[in-house]
Short mmCIF file of C-alpha atoms in Angstrom, two decimals:
data_model
loop_
_atom_site.label_atom_id
_atom_site.label_comp_id
_atom_site.label_asym_id
_atom_site.label_seq_id
_atom_site.Cartn_x
_atom_site.Cartn_y
_atom_site.Cartn_z
CA UNK A 1 -101.69 239.08 106.80
CA UNK A 2 -100.91 235.89 105.04
CA UNK A 3 -103.32 234.89 102.30
CA UNK A 4 -104.74 238.34 101.90
CA UNK A 5 -105.45 239.21 98.35
CA UNK A 6 -105.79 242.84 97.54
CA UNK A 7 -106.36 243.44 93.83
CA UNK A 8 -104.39 246.43 92.62
CA UNK A 9 -104.16 249.29 93.39
CA UNK A 10 -105.26 248.44 96.86
CA UNK A 11 -102.26 248.16 99.15
CA UNK A 12 -101.63 247.99 102.73
CA UNK A 13 -101.76 251.07 104.79
CA UNK A 14 -98.82 251.85 107.00
CA UNK A 15 -99.27 254.36 109.80
CA UNK A 16 -95.96 255.99 108.96
CA UNK A 17 -97.79 258.22 106.52
CA UNK A 18 -97.06 256.48 103.24
CA UNK A 19 -99.70 257.26 100.64
CA UNK A 20 -101.56 254.75 98.58
CA UNK A 21 -102.28 252.41 101.51
CA UNK A 22 -105.72 251.76 102.77
CA UNK A 23 -105.56 248.94 105.28
CA UNK A 24 -104.10 249.58 108.62
CA UNK A 25 -101.12 247.42 109.55
CA UNK A 26 -102.50 246.15 112.87
CA UNK A 27 -105.56 244.67 111.23
CA UNK A 28 -105.94 240.87 111.00
CA UNK A 29 -107.47 239.81 107.73
CA UNK A 30 -108.33 236.16 107.29
CA UNK A 31 -107.42 233.73 104.57
CA UNK A 32 -108.69 234.31 101.01
CA UNK A 33 -110.32 237.60 102.00
CA UNK A 34 -110.59 239.75 98.93
CA UNK A 35 -110.59 243.56 98.77
CA UNK A 36 -111.42 244.86 95.36
CA UNK A 37 -109.66 247.58 93.45
CA UNK A 38 -110.08 251.22 94.32
CA UNK A 39 -109.41 250.63 97.90
CA UNK A 40 -111.85 250.04 100.61
CA UNK A 41 -110.58 251.83 103.71
CA UNK A 42 -110.15 249.62 106.71
CA UNK A 43 -109.04 251.04 110.04
CA UNK A 44 -110.50 248.48 112.44
CA UNK A 45 -108.52 247.10 115.34
CA UNK A 46 -110.89 244.22 115.26
CA UNK A 47 -110.91 241.22 113.04
CA UNK A 48 -111.89 240.47 109.48
CA UNK A 49 -112.47 236.82 108.91
CA UNK A 50 -111.67 234.31 106.22
CA UNK A 51 -113.39 234.27 102.72
CA UNK A 52 -114.67 237.78 103.14
CA UNK A 53 -115.37 239.91 100.02
CA UNK A 54 -115.05 243.59 100.33
CA UNK A 55 -116.02 245.82 97.41
CA UNK A 56 -114.84 249.32 96.46
CA UNK A 57 -115.07 252.45 98.64
CA UNK A 58 -116.08 250.53 101.69
CA UNK A 59 -115.22 252.33 104.99
CA UNK A 60 -114.60 250.09 107.98
CA UNK A 61 -113.45 252.04 111.10
CA UNK A 62 -112.13 250.90 114.48
CA UNK A 63 -114.51 248.72 116.54
CA UNK A 64 -115.93 246.68 113.72
CA UNK A 65 -115.57 242.86 113.75
CA UNK A 66 -116.39 240.95 110.59
CA UNK A 67 -116.65 237.16 110.80
CA UNK A 68 -115.99 234.61 108.08
CA UNK A 69 -117.68 234.59 104.73
CA UNK A 70 -119.21 238.03 104.86
CA UNK A 71 -119.99 239.99 101.70
CA UNK A 72 -119.72 243.76 101.84
CA UNK A 73 -120.94 245.61 98.78
CA UNK A 74 -119.56 248.81 97.31
CA UNK A 75 -119.82 251.98 99.27
CA UNK A 76 -120.87 250.44 102.60
CA UNK A 77 -120.14 252.70 105.43
CA UNK A 78 -119.68 251.53 109.05
CA UNK A 79 -119.84 253.97 111.85
CA UNK A 80 -118.54 253.76 115.43
CA UNK A 81 -119.57 256.88 117.37
CA UNK A 82 -123.18 257.33 118.59
CA UNK A 83 -122.71 260.98 119.46
CA UNK A 84 -120.09 262.32 117.08
CA UNK A 85 -118.79 265.87 117.76
CA UNK A 86 -115.63 267.47 116.44
CA UNK A 87 -115.20 269.75 119.57
CA UNK A 88 -115.94 269.80 123.17
CA UNK A 89 -118.60 272.23 124.47
CA UNK A 90 -115.80 274.70 125.28
CA UNK A 91 -114.69 274.73 121.56
CA UNK A 92 -111.47 272.67 122.02
CA UNK A 93 -110.78 269.91 119.54
CA UNK A 94 -111.80 266.49 120.81
CA UNK A 95 -108.92 264.08 121.28
CA UNK A 96 -108.97 260.39 120.53
CA UNK A 97 -109.66 259.72 124.22
CA UNK A 98 -112.78 261.94 124.24
CA UNK A 99 -115.23 259.49 122.71
CA UNK A 100 -116.62 255.96 123.18
CA UNK A 101 -116.00 253.49 120.31
CA UNK A 102 -119.17 251.41 119.83
CA UNK A 103 -118.66 247.72 118.85
CA UNK A 104 -120.20 246.45 115.65
CA UNK A 105 -120.37 242.77 114.71
CA UNK A 106 -121.22 241.18 111.33
CA UNK A 107 -121.71 237.48 111.76
CA UNK A 108 -120.82 234.56 109.57
CA UNK A 109 -122.14 234.64 106.03
CA UNK A 110 -124.02 237.90 106.13
CA UNK A 111 -124.37 240.11 103.05
CA UNK A 112 -124.51 243.87 103.10
CA UNK A 113 -125.79 245.58 99.88
CA UNK A 114 -124.31 248.55 98.15
CA UNK A 115 -124.32 251.93 99.90
CA UNK A 116 -125.75 250.60 103.12
CA UNK A 117 -125.00 252.59 106.31
CA UNK A 118 -124.49 250.67 109.51
CA UNK A 119 -125.20 252.73 112.69
CA UNK A 120 -122.84 252.28 115.64
CA UNK A 121 -123.08 249.22 117.91
CA UNK A 122 -125.19 247.07 115.64
CA UNK A 123 -125.00 243.26 115.33
CA UNK A 124 -125.90 241.77 112.00
CA UNK A 125 -126.86 238.11 112.35
CA UNK A 126 -125.71 234.98 110.54
CA UNK A 127 -126.64 234.98 106.83
CA UNK A 128 -128.65 238.07 107.22
CA UNK A 129 -129.26 240.05 104.09
CA UNK A 130 -129.07 243.84 104.14
CA UNK A 131 -130.55 245.35 100.93
CA UNK A 132 -128.79 248.12 99.03
CA UNK A 133 -129.07 251.62 100.48
CA UNK A 134 -130.43 250.45 103.85
CA UNK A 135 -129.71 252.53 106.94
CA UNK A 136 -129.30 249.89 109.51
CA UNK A 137 -130.62 251.35 112.83
CA UNK A 138 -131.14 248.20 114.97
CA UNK A 139 -129.79 244.75 115.19
CA UNK A 140 -130.57 242.37 112.31
CA UNK A 141 -131.59 238.80 113.24
CA UNK A 142 -130.04 235.65 111.72
CA UNK A 143 -131.38 235.06 108.25
CA UNK A 144 -133.37 238.27 108.37
CA UNK A 145 -133.75 240.38 105.26
CA UNK A 146 -133.96 244.13 105.84
CA UNK A 147 -134.31 247.18 103.65
CA UNK A 148 -135.19 250.86 103.65
CA UNK A 149 -134.52 254.04 105.51
CA UNK A 150 -135.32 253.76 108.29
CA UNK A 151 -134.78 250.11 108.14
CA UNK A 152 -137.64 247.65 108.38
CA UNK A 153 -138.05 243.85 108.17
CA UNK A 154 -138.51 242.55 104.60
CA UNK A 155 -138.67 238.81 105.08
CA UNK A 156 -136.20 236.00 105.46
CA UNK A 157 -133.62 235.07 102.91
CA UNK A 158 -133.78 231.33 102.66
CA UNK A 159 -134.60 228.20 104.33
CA UNK A 160 -132.53 227.74 107.48
CA UNK A 161 -132.72 223.99 107.17
CA UNK A 162 -131.01 224.19 103.81
CA UNK A 163 -128.13 226.07 105.23
CA UNK A 164 -127.91 223.91 108.24
CA UNK A 165 -127.92 220.83 105.94
CA UNK A 166 -125.03 222.19 103.70
CA UNK A 167 -122.83 223.06 106.61
CA UNK B 1 -105.04 281.89 110.33
CA UNK B 2 -106.38 280.19 107.26
CA UNK B 3 -104.23 278.31 104.79
CA UNK B 4 -104.93 278.41 101.09
CA UNK B 5 -104.15 275.30 99.13
CA UNK B 6 -102.95 275.22 95.55
CA UNK B 7 -104.44 273.17 92.77
CA UNK B 8 -104.28 269.43 93.47
CA UNK B 9 -102.64 270.06 96.73
CA UNK B 10 -102.37 267.04 98.97
CA UNK B 11 -102.94 268.15 102.62
CA UNK B 12 -101.08 265.84 105.02
CA UNK B 13 -103.51 264.60 107.54
CA UNK B 14 -103.79 262.08 110.31
CA UNK B 15 -102.77 259.26 108.05
CA UNK B 16 -103.18 259.88 104.41
CA UNK B 17 -103.65 262.68 101.95
CA UNK B 18 -106.73 264.70 101.42
CA UNK B 19 -107.10 265.74 97.90
CA UNK B 20 -108.17 269.33 97.57
CA UNK B 21 -109.09 270.24 94.11
CA UNK B 22 -109.03 273.85 93.58
CA UNK B 23 -110.22 276.09 90.82
CA UNK B 24 -110.20 278.82 93.40
CA UNK B 25 -108.31 277.73 96.51
CA UNK B 26 -110.33 276.23 99.27
CA UNK B 27 -109.88 277.88 102.69
CA UNK B 28 -109.32 275.59 105.61
CA UNK B 29 -108.89 276.77 109.18
CA UNK B 30 -106.31 275.89 111.69
CA UNK B 31 -106.61 272.59 113.69
CA UNK B 32 -108.99 271.05 111.28
CA UNK B 33 -108.40 267.36 110.84
CA UNK B 34 -109.21 265.61 107.57
CA UNK B 35 -109.13 261.87 108.12
CA UNK B 36 -107.30 259.23 106.13
CA UNK B 37 -108.89 258.30 102.84
CA UNK B 38 -110.15 260.82 100.43
CA UNK B 39 -112.55 263.53 101.43
CA UNK B 40 -112.76 265.65 98.28
CA UNK B 41 -112.72 269.36 99.08
CA UNK B 42 -113.27 271.57 95.97
CA UNK B 43 -112.28 275.13 95.49
CA UNK B 44 -114.60 277.73 96.84
CA UNK B 45 -115.41 275.67 99.94
CA UNK B 46 -114.69 277.40 103.24
CA UNK B 47 -113.89 275.32 106.31
CA UNK B 48 -113.38 276.68 109.82
CA UNK B 49 -111.10 275.69 112.66
CA UNK B 50 -111.09 272.47 114.64
CA UNK B 51 -113.39 270.59 112.21
CA UNK B 52 -113.23 266.83 111.68
CA UNK B 53 -113.82 265.56 108.24
CA UNK B 54 -114.06 261.88 107.58
CA UNK B 55 -113.36 259.73 104.68
CA UNK B 56 -115.13 259.97 101.25
CA UNK B 57 -116.95 263.27 102.04
CA UNK B 58 -117.55 265.64 99.17
CA UNK B 59 -117.43 269.37 99.98
CA UNK B 60 -118.01 271.54 96.92
CA UNK B 61 -117.99 275.22 96.07
CA UNK B 62 -120.57 277.32 97.93
CA UNK B 63 -120.27 275.32 101.16
CA UNK B 64 -119.29 277.21 104.23
CA UNK B 65 -118.41 275.20 107.29
CA UNK B 66 -117.93 277.10 110.53
CA UNK B 67 -115.67 276.06 113.41
CA UNK B 68 -115.84 272.79 115.26
CA UNK B 69 -118.04 270.85 112.77
CA UNK B 70 -117.96 267.06 112.57
CA UNK B 71 -118.59 265.64 109.08
CA UNK B 72 -118.90 261.81 109.00
CA UNK B 73 -117.84 259.45 106.20
CA UNK B 74 -119.35 259.82 102.77
CA UNK B 75 -121.31 262.89 103.50
CA UNK B 76 -122.20 264.63 100.23
CA UNK B 77 -122.90 268.37 99.90
CA UNK B 78 -124.71 269.59 96.80
CA UNK B 79 -124.83 273.02 95.32
CA UNK B 80 -127.12 273.10 92.28
CA UNK B 81 -130.95 273.02 92.53
CA UNK B 82 -131.27 272.14 88.76
CA UNK B 83 -128.39 270.07 87.77
CA UNK B 84 -127.99 269.42 84.12
CA UNK B 85 -124.92 268.35 82.11
CA UNK B 86 -126.14 270.12 78.95
CA UNK B 87 -128.21 273.10 77.82
CA UNK B 88 -131.52 272.54 76.06
CA UNK B 89 -129.70 272.83 72.71
CA UNK B 90 -127.39 269.95 73.56
CA UNK B 91 -124.23 271.92 74.22
CA UNK B 92 -122.26 271.16 77.34
CA UNK B 93 -123.00 273.55 80.18
CA UNK B 94 -120.10 275.82 80.96
CA UNK B 95 -118.87 276.91 84.42
CA UNK B 96 -121.04 279.99 84.22
CA UNK B 97 -124.23 278.31 83.09
CA UNK B 98 -125.41 277.48 86.59
CA UNK B 99 -126.13 279.02 89.89
CA UNK B 100 -124.13 277.90 92.88
CA UNK B 101 -126.27 277.82 96.08
CA UNK B 102 -124.79 278.69 99.51
CA UNK B 103 -124.83 276.05 102.15
CA UNK B 104 -123.87 276.89 105.70
CA UNK B 105 -123.05 274.44 108.58
CA UNK B 106 -122.86 276.39 111.83
CA UNK B 107 -120.61 276.06 114.83
CA UNK B 108 -120.34 272.71 116.53
CA UNK B 109 -122.83 270.77 114.32
CA UNK B 110 -122.41 267.07 113.57
CA UNK B 111 -123.39 265.38 110.30
CA UNK B 112 -123.59 261.57 110.43
CA UNK B 113 -122.29 259.03 107.93
CA UNK B 114 -123.73 259.03 104.37
CA UNK B 115 -125.89 262.12 104.68
CA UNK B 116 -126.82 264.14 101.54
CA UNK B 117 -127.26 267.83 102.05
CA UNK B 118 -129.41 269.55 99.49
CA UNK B 119 -128.40 272.90 98.06
CA UNK B 120 -128.93 276.14 99.97
CA UNK B 121 -129.45 274.59 103.36
CA UNK B 122 -128.45 276.12 106.68
CA UNK B 123 -127.60 273.65 109.50
CA UNK B 124 -127.90 275.37 112.94
CA UNK B 125 -125.40 275.40 115.80
CA UNK B 126 -124.76 272.03 117.53
CA UNK B 127 -127.38 270.24 115.40
CA UNK B 128 -127.05 266.47 115.12
CA UNK B 129 -127.85 264.88 111.77
CA UNK B 130 -128.27 261.10 112.09
CA UNK B 131 -126.59 258.78 109.58
CA UNK B 132 -128.18 258.36 106.21
CA UNK B 133 -130.46 261.44 106.35
CA UNK B 134 -131.31 263.52 103.31
CA UNK B 135 -131.48 267.13 104.42
CA UNK B 136 -134.00 269.13 102.36
CA UNK B 137 -134.89 271.89 104.76
CA UNK B 138 -132.98 274.17 107.13
CA UNK B 139 -132.12 272.53 110.47
CA UNK B 140 -132.67 274.48 113.70
CA UNK B 141 -129.90 274.78 116.28
CA UNK B 142 -129.65 271.85 118.63
CA UNK B 143 -132.06 269.75 116.64
CA UNK B 144 -131.62 265.97 116.09
CA UNK B 145 -132.69 265.19 112.55
CA UNK B 146 -133.18 261.80 110.91
CA UNK B 147 -134.71 260.25 107.86
CA UNK B 148 -135.58 260.83 104.21
CA UNK B 149 -136.63 263.56 103.99
CA UNK B 150 -134.89 264.63 107.16
CA UNK B 151 -137.16 265.71 110.02
CA UNK B 152 -136.61 266.74 113.62
CA UNK B 153 -136.92 263.74 115.94
CA UNK B 154 -135.62 265.47 119.09
CA UNK B 155 -133.01 267.79 120.55
CA UNK B 156 -129.48 267.46 121.77
CA UNK B 157 -127.03 269.32 123.94
CA UNK B 158 -123.48 270.36 123.11
CA UNK B 159 -122.18 266.95 124.17
CA UNK B 160 -124.45 265.27 121.70
CA UNK B 161 -126.67 263.63 124.30
CA UNK B 162 -130.38 263.78 124.00
CA UNK B 163 -132.15 266.81 125.53
CA UNK B 164 -135.88 267.47 126.27
CA UNK B 165 -136.01 270.81 124.52
CA UNK B 166 -133.84 273.12 122.48
CA UNK B 167 -131.02 274.61 124.59
CA UNK B 168 -131.50 278.29 125.09
CA UNK B 169 -128.71 280.55 123.96
CA UNK B 170 -127.53 283.35 126.21
CA UNK B 171 -125.75 285.40 123.71
#
């Protein structure tokens, strides 16, 4: 938890039921990672890397891993269940053991624009660029730019050689 | 048994509070789980038993949710076909100046993350709405719907797995 900077009023969530808190206690956030005011909600058991920026009203559930230097715009929603149901076919409430948690990975340096929705089990490549409002339905390649609903290829974001040179 | 919640009531849920803003109390059935974060449930909404409601959803007046419905994060229900803030003469619209449409989500249906449900829609039993869809037409039972505007791309069974054709009811 060291080095995490949460601008007010975002605080850490404790599973004891305390209000106001939005980030689960067991989560590992990297150094210098910034969560903006008005509380993104982070419930992942995975990892959020260093130098990540997370804007308002972002929802990151269990099963999402975010590598270093990722930008996540306001209102981005990650998902983790390919076949969500509240109940079993017999009408009983599904328990937490009744579903498979899909694994989502956002790689180093990627940017996700405002209001994007990330379907379960997606990998977003290094320095990929997801435009605002995109519904990400398949993996995004490194340096790929995607937009739309359903998502389609919209070019590449920059010269790979330049990034490689600067690293 | 259905509980009625008072104005500004914070319902204790799996982890955090759900804010239920009531002009007229919202009705929520037994066993329904509102997830951590802040789904906003307004007065006049009716929610059945054993539903799961995720973060940041907005459920307004005129929405009726039957038993066992899954509502993903950031799902938005709407209830006004012709939303305006003001009347043509420039005065602010009052609470009686608009018509509230009825939206129904039937037993066992699932609505994926970030969907927008237009006013007056009926979503059939066990339907599966994919993430990011905008629902502008009624959804048949057991249909799998995706896109903007939402269209049927297939069928599912009660478990949520793909099916070749709509499941026949023996009721």
